[in-house]
PDB file of C-alpha atoms and ligand atoms in Angstrom:
ATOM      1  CA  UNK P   1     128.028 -78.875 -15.051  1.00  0.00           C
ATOM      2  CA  UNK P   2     124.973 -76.417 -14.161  1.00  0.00           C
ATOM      3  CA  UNK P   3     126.492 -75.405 -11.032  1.00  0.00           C
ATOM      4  CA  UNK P   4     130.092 -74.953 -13.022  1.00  0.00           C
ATOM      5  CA  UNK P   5     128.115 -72.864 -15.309  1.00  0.00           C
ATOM      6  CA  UNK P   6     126.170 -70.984 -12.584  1.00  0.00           C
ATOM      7  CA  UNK P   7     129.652 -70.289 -11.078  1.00  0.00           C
ATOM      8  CA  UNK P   8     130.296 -67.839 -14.472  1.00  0.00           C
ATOM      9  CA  UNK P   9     127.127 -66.542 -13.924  1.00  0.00           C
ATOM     10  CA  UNK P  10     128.707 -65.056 -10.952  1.00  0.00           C
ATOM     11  CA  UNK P  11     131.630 -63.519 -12.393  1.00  0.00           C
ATOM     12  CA  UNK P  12     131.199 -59.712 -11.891  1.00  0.00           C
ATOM     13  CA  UNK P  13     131.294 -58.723 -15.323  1.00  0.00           C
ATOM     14  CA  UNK P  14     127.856 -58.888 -15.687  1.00  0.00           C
ATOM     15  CA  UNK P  15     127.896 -55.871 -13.478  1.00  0.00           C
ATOM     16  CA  UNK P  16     131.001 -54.204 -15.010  1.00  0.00           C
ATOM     17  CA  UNK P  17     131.178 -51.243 -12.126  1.00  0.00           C
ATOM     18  CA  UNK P  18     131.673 -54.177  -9.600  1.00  0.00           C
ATOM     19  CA  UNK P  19     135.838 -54.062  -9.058  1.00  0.00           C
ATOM     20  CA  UNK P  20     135.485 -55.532  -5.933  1.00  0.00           C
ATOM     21  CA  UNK P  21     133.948 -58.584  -7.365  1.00  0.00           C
ATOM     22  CA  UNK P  22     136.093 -58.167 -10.380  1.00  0.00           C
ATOM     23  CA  UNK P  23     139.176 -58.280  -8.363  1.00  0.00           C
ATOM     24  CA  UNK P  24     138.127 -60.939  -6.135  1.00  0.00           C
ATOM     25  CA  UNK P  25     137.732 -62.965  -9.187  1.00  0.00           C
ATOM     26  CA  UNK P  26     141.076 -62.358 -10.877  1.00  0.00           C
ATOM     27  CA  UNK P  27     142.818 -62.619  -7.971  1.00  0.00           C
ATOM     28  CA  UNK P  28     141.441 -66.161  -7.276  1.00  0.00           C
ATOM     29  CA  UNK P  29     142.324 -67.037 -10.752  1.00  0.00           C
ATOM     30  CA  UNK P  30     145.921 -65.574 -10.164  1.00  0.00           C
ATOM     31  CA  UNK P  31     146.206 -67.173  -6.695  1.00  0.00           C
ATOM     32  CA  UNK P  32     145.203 -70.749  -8.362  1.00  0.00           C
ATOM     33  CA  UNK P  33     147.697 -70.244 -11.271  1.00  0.00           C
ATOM     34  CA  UNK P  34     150.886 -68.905  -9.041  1.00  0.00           C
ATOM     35  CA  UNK P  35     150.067 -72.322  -6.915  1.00  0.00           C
ATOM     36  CA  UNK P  36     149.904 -74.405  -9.843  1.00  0.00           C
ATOM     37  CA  UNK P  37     153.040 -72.936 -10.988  1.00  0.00           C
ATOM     38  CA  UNK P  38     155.194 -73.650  -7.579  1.00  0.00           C
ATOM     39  CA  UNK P  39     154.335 -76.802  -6.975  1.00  0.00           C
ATOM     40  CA  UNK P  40     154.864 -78.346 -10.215  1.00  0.00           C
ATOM     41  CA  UNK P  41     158.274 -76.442 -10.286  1.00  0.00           C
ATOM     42  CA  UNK P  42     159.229 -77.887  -6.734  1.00  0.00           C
ATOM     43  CA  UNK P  43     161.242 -81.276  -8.274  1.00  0.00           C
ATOM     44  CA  UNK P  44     163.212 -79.101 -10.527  1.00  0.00           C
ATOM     45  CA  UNK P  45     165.016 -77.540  -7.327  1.00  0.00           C
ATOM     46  CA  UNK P  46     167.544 -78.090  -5.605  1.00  0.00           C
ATOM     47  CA  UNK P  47     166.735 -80.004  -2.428  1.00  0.00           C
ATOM     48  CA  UNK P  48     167.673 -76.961  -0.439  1.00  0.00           C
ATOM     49  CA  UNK P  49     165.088 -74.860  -1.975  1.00  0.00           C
ATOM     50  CA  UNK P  50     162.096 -76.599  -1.839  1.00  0.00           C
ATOM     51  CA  UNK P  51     161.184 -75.891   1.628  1.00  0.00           C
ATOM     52  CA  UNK P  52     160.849 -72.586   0.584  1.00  0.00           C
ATOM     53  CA  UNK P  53     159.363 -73.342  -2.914  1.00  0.00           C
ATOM     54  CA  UNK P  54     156.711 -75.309  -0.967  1.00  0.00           C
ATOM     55  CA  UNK P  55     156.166 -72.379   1.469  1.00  0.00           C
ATOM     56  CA  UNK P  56     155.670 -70.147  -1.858  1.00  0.00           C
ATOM     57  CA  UNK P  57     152.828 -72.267  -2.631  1.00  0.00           C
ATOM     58  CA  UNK P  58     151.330 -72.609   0.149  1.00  0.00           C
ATOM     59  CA  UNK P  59     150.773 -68.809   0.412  1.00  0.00           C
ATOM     60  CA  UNK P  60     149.048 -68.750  -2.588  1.00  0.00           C
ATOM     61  CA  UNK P  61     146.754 -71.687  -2.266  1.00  0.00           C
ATOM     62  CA  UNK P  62     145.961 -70.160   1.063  1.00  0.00           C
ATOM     63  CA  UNK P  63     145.082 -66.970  -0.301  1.00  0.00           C
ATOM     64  CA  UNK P  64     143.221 -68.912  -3.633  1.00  0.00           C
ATOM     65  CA  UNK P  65     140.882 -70.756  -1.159  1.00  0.00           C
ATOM     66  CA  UNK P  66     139.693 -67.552   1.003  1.00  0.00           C
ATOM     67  CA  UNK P  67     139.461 -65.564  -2.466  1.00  0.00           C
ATOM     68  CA  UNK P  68     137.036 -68.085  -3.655  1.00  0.00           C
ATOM     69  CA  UNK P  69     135.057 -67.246  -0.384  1.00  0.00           C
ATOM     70  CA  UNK P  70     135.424 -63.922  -0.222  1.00  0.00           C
ATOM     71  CA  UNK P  71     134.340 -63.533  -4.056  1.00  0.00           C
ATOM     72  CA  UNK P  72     131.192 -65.517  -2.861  1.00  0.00           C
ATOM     73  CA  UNK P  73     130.969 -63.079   0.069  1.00  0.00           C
ATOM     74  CA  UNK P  74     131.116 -60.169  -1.612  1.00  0.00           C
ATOM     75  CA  UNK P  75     128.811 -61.304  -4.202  1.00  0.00           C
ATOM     76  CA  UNK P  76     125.924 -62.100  -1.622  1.00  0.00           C
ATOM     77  CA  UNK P  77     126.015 -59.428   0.430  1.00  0.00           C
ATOM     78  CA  UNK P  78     128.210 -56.571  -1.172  1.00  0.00           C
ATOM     79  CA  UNK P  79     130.230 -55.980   2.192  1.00  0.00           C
ATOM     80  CA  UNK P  80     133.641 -56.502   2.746  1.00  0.00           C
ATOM     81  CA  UNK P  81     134.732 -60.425   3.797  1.00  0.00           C
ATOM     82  CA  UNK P  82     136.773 -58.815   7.001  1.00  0.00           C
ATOM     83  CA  UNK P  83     136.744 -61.812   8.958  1.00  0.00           C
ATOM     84  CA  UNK P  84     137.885 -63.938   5.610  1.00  0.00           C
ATOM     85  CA  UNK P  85     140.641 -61.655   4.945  1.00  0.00           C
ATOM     86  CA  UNK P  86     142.234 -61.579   8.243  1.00  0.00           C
ATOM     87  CA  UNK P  87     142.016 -65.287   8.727  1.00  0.00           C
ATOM     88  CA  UNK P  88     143.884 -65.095   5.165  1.00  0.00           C
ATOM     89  CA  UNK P  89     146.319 -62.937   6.247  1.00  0.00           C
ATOM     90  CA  UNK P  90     147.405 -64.410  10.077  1.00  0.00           C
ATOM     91  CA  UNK P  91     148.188 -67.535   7.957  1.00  0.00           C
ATOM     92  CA  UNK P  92     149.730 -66.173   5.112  1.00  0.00           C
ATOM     93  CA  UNK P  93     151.994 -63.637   6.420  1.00  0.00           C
ATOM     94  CA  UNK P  94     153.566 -65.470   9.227  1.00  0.00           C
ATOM     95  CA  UNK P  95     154.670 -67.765   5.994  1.00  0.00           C
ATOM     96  CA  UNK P  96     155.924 -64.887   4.551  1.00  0.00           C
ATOM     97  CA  UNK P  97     158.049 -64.187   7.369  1.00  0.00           C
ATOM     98  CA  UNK P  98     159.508 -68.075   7.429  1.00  0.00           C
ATOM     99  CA  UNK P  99     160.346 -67.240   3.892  1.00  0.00           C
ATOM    100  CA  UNK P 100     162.571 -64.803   5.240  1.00  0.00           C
ATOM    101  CA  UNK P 101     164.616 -67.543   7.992  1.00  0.00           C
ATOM    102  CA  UNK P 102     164.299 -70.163   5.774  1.00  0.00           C
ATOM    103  CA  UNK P 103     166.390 -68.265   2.992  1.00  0.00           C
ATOM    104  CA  UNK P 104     168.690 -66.847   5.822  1.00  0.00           C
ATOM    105  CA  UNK P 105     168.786 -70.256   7.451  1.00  0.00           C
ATOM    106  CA  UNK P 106     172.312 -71.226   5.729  1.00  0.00           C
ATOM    107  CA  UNK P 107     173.419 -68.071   6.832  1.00  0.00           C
ATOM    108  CA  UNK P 108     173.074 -68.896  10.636  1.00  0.00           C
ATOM    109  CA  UNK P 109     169.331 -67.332  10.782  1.00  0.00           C
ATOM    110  CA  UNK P 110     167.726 -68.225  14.451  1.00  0.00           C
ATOM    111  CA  UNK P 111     164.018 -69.834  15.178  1.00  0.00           C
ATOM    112  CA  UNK P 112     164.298 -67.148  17.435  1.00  0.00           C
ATOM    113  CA  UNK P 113     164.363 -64.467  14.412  1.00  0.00           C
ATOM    114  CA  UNK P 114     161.307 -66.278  12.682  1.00  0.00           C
ATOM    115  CA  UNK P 115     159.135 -66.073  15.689  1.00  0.00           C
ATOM    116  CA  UNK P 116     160.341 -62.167  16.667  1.00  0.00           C
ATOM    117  CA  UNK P 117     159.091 -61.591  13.118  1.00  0.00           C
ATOM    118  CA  UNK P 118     156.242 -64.024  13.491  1.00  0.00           C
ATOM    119  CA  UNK P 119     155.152 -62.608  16.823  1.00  0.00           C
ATOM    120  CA  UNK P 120     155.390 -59.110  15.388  1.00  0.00           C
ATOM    121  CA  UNK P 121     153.242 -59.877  12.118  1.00  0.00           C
ATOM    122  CA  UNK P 122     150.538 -61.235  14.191  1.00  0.00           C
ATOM    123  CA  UNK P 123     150.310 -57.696  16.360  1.00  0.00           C
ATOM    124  CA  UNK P 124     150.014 -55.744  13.444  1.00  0.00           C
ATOM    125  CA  UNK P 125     147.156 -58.333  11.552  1.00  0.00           C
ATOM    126  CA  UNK P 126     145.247 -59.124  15.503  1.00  0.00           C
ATOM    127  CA  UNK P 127     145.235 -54.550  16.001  1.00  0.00           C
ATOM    128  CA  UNK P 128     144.361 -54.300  12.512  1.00  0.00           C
ATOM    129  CA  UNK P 129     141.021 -56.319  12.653  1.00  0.00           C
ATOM    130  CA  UNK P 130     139.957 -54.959  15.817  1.00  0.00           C
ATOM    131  CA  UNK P 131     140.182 -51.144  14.424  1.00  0.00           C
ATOM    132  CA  UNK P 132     139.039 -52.852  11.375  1.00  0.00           C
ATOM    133  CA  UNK P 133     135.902 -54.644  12.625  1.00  0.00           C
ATOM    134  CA  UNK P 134     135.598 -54.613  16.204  1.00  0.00           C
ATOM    135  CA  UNK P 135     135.987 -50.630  17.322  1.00  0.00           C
ATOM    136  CA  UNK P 136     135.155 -49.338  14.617  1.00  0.00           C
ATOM    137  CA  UNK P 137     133.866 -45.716  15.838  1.00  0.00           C
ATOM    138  CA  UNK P 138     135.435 -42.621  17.007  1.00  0.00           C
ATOM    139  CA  UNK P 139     139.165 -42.636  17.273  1.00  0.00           C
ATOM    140  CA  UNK P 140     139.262 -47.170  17.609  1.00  0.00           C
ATOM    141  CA  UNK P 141     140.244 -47.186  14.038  1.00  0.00           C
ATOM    142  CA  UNK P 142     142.786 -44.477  14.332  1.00  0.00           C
ATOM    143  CA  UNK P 143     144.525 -45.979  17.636  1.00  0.00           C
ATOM    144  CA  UNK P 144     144.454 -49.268  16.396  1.00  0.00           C
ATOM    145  CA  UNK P 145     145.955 -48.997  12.817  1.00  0.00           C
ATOM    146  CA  UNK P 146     148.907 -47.001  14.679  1.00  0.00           C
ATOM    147  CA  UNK P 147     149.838 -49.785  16.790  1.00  0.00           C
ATOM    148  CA  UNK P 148     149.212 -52.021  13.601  1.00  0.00           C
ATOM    149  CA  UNK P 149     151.395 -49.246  11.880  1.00  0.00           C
ATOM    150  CA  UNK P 150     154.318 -49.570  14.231  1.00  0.00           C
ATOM    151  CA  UNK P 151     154.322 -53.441  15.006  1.00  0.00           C
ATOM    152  CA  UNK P 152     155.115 -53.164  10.973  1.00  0.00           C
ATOM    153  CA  UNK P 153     157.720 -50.463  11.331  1.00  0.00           C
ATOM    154  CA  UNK P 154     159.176 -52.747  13.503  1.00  0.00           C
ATOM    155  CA  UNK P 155     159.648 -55.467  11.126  1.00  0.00           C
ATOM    156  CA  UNK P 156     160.604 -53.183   8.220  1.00  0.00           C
ATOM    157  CA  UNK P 157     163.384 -52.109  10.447  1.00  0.00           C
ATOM    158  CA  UNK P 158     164.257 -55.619  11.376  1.00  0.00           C
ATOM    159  CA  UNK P 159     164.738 -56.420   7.709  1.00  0.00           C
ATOM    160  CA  UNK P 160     166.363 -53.558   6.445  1.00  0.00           C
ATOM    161  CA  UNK P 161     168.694 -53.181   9.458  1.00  0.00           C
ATOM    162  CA  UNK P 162     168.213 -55.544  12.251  1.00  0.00           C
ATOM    163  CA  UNK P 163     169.884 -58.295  12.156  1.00  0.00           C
ATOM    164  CA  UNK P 164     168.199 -60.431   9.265  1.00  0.00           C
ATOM    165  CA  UNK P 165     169.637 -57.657   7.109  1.00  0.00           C
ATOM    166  CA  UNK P 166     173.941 -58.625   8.518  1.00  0.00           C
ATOM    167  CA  UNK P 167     173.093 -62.335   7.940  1.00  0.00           C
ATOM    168  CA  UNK P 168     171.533 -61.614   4.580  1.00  0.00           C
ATOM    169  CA  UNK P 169     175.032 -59.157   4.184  1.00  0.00           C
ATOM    170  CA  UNK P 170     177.290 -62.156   5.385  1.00  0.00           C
ATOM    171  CA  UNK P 171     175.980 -64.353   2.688  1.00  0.00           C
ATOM    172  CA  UNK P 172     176.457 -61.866   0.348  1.00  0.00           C
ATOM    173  CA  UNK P 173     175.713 -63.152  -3.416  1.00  0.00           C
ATOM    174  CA  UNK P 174     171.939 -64.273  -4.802  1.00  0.00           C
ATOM    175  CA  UNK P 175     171.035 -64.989  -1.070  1.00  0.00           C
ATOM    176  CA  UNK P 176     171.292 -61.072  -0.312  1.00  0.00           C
ATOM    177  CA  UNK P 177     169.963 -59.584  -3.413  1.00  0.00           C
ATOM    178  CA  UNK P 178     166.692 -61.951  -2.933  1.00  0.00           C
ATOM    179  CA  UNK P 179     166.971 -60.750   0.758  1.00  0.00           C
ATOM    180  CA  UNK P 180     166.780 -56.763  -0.583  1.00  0.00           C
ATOM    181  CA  UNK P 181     164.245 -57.587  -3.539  1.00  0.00           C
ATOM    182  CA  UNK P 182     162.147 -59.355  -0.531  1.00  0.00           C
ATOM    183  CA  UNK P 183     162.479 -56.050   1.576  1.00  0.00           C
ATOM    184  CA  UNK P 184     161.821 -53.571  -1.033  1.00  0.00           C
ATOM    185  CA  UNK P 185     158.184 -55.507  -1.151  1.00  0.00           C
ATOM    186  CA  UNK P 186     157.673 -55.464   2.421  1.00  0.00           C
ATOM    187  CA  UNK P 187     158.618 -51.511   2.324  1.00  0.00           C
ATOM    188  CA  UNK P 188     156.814 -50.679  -0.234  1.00  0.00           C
ATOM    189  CA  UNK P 189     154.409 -53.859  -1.655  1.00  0.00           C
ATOM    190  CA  UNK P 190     153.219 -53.684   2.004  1.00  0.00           C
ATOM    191  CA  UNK P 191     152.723 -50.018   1.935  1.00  0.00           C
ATOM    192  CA  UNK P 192     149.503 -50.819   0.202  1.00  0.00           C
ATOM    193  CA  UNK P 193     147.632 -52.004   2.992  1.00  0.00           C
ATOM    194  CA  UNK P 194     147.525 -49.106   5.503  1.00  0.00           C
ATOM    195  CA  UNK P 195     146.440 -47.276   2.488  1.00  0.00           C
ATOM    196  CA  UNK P 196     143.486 -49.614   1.957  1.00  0.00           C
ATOM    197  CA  UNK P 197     142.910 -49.606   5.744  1.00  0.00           C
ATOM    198  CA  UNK P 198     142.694 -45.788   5.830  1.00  0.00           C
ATOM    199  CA  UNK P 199     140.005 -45.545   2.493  1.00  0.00           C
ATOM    200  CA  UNK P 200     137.918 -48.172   4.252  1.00  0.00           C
ATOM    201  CA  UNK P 201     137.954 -47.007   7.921  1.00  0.00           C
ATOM    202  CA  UNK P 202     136.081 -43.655   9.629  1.00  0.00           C
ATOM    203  CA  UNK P 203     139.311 -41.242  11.272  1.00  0.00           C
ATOM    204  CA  UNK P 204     140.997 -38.174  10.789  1.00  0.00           C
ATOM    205  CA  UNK P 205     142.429 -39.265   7.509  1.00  0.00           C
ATOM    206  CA  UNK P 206     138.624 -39.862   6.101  1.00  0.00           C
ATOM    207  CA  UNK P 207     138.551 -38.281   2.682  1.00  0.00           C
ATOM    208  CA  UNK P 208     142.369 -38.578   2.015  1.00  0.00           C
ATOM    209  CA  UNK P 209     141.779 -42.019  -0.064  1.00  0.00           C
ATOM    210  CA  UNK P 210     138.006 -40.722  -0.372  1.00  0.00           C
ATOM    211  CA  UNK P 211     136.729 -43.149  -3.185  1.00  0.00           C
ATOM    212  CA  UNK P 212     139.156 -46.050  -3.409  1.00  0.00           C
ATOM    213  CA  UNK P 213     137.804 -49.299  -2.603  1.00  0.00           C
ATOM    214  CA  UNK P 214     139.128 -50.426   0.180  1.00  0.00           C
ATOM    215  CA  UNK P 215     138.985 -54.337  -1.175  1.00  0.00           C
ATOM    216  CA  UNK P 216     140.149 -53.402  -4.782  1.00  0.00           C
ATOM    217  CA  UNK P 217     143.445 -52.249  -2.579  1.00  0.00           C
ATOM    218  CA  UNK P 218     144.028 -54.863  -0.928  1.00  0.00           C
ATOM    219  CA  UNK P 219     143.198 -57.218  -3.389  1.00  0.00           C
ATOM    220  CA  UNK P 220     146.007 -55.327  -5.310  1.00  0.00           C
ATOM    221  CA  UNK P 221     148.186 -55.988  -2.644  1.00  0.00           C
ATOM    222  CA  UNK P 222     147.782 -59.332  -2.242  1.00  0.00           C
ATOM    223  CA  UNK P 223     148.438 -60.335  -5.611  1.00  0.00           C
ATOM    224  CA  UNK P 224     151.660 -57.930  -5.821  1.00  0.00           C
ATOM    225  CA  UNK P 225     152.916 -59.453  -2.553  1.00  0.00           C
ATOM    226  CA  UNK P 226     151.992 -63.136  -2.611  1.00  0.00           C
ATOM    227  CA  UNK P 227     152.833 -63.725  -6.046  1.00  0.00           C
ATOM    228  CA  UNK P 228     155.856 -61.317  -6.061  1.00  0.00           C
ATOM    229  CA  UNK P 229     157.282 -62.851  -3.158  1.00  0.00           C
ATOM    230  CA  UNK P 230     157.457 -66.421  -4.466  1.00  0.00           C
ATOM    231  CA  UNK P 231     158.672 -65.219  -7.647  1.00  0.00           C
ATOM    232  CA  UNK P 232     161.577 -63.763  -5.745  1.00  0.00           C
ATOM    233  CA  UNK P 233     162.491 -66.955  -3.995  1.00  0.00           C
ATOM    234  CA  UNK P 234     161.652 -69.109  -7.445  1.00  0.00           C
ATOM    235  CA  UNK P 235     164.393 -66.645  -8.868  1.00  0.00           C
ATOM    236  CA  UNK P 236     166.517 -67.359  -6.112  1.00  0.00           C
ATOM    237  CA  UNK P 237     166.371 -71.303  -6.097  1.00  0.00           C
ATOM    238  CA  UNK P 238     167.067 -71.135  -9.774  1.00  0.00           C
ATOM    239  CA  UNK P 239     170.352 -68.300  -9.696  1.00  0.00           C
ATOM    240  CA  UNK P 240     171.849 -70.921  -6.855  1.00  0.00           C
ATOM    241  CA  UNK P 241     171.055 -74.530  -8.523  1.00  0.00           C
TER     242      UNK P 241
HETATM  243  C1  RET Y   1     149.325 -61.573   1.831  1.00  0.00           C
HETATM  244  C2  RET Y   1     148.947 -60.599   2.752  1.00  0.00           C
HETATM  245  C3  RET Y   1     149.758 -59.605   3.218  1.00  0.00           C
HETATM  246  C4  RET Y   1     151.181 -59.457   2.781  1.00  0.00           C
HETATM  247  C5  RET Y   1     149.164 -58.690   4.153  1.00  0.00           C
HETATM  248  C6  RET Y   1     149.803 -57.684   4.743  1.00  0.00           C
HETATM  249  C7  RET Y   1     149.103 -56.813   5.590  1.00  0.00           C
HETATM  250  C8  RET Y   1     149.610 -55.679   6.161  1.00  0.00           C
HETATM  251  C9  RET Y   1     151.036 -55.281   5.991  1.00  0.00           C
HETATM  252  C10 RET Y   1     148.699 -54.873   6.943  1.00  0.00           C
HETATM  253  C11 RET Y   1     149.048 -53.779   7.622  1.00  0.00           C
HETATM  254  C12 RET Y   1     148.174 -52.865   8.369  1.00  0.00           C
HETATM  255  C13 RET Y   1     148.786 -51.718   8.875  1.00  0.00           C
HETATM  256  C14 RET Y   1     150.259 -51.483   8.763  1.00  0.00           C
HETATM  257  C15 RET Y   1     148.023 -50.640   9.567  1.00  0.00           C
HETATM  258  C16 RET Y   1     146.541 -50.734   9.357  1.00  0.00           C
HETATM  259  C17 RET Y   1     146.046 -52.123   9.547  1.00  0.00           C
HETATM  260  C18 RET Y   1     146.678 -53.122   8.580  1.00  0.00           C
HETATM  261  C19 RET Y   1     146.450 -54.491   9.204  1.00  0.00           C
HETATM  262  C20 RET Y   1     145.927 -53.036   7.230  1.00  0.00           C
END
């Protein structure tokens, strides 16, 4: 019970300027409830769906369990849990990409799509933490969140117009508007992060994001995408019963 208790005692609101700790907070919470909230759904579906109701979960509960670290982090030594986030992230976002094949599956989607997309999300997460953490002077941060930058173009493109995009178009129906609604947050939910990247990093865009947090972004982020994305393939499981 005292070390429940001593667990509130943490919650940044005693310090109510803290937003990093803030955020770190509420996003556990909302990480914990959107788990709780897949999972118990999962019977409900048809058996075709929960695959990818599972995988909805999972990408949550990851990101509850390194939120709950990186809230303790942050709250011992008030610098940002890089190392944390990124382990988050090359776990989570590969899953977001099998979200992707597994709803394109009935429409003939490949392995061979899933790990192009796969392969590609890792690039753009492995050059993001080494501008991020490792060369992080002089123009490091700059070169590497461009390679980052286009490893993601890459995979927008792949989604919009590649060829996840004709099988998504050959299914037509609920399958492709969940397809487009899952694209739109890549395009744009995504979008988020090179803007948290660029308010936290030294480079010729210093000043441009001048005083955003980089954590409060990407904490925003997280909960937009994670969440958003398994609502969009709850939505999906339940249009197609
Ligand atoms: C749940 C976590 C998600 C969806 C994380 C996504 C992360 C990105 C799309 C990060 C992208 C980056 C760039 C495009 C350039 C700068 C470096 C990154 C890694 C922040």
């Amino acid at each position: 019970m005292e070390k429940f208790l001593s667990l509130f005692a943490m919650v940044p609101a005693v310090d109510n300027s803290d937003y990093v700790g803030f955020t770190f907070f509420v996003g556990c919470m909302a990480m914990m409830a959107a788990s709780a909230f897949f999972f118990l759904s999962m019977n409900s579906h048809d058996n075709k769906w929960r695959t990818s109701i599972l995988v909805s979960g999972l990408i949550t509960f990851i990101a509850a369990v390194h939120y709950w670290y990186m809230r303790e982090y942050w709250i011992t030594n008030q610098t940002s849990p890089t190392f944390f986030r990124y382990v988050d992230w090359i776990l989570t976002v590969p899953l977001m990409c099998v979200e992707f094949y597994l709803i394109l599956k009935a429409a003939g989607a490949t392995t061979k799509l899933m790990w192009r997309m796969i392969m590609l999300s890792v690039v753009m997460l492995v050059t993001g933490y080494l501008g991020e953490a490792v060369y992080t002077t002089g123009v490091g941060p700059a070169a590497w969140g461009l390679i980052s930058g286009i490893a993601y173009f890459v995979i927008v493109y792949d989604i919009w117009m590649g060829e996840a995009k004709k099988l998504a178009t050959s299914a037509g129906g609920a399958t492709l508007s969940a397809h487009n609604m899952l694209c739109k947050f890549v395009l744009i939910g995504w979008a988020i992060y090179p803007i948290g990247y660029m308010a936290g990093t030294e480079g010729w865009y210093s000043g441009i994001f001048g005083g955003l947090e980089m954590d409060v972004i990407y904490n925003v982020g997280d909960a937009i995408n994670k969440i958003g994305f398994g609502l969009v393939v709850y939505n999906l499981a339940v249009q197609s019963k």
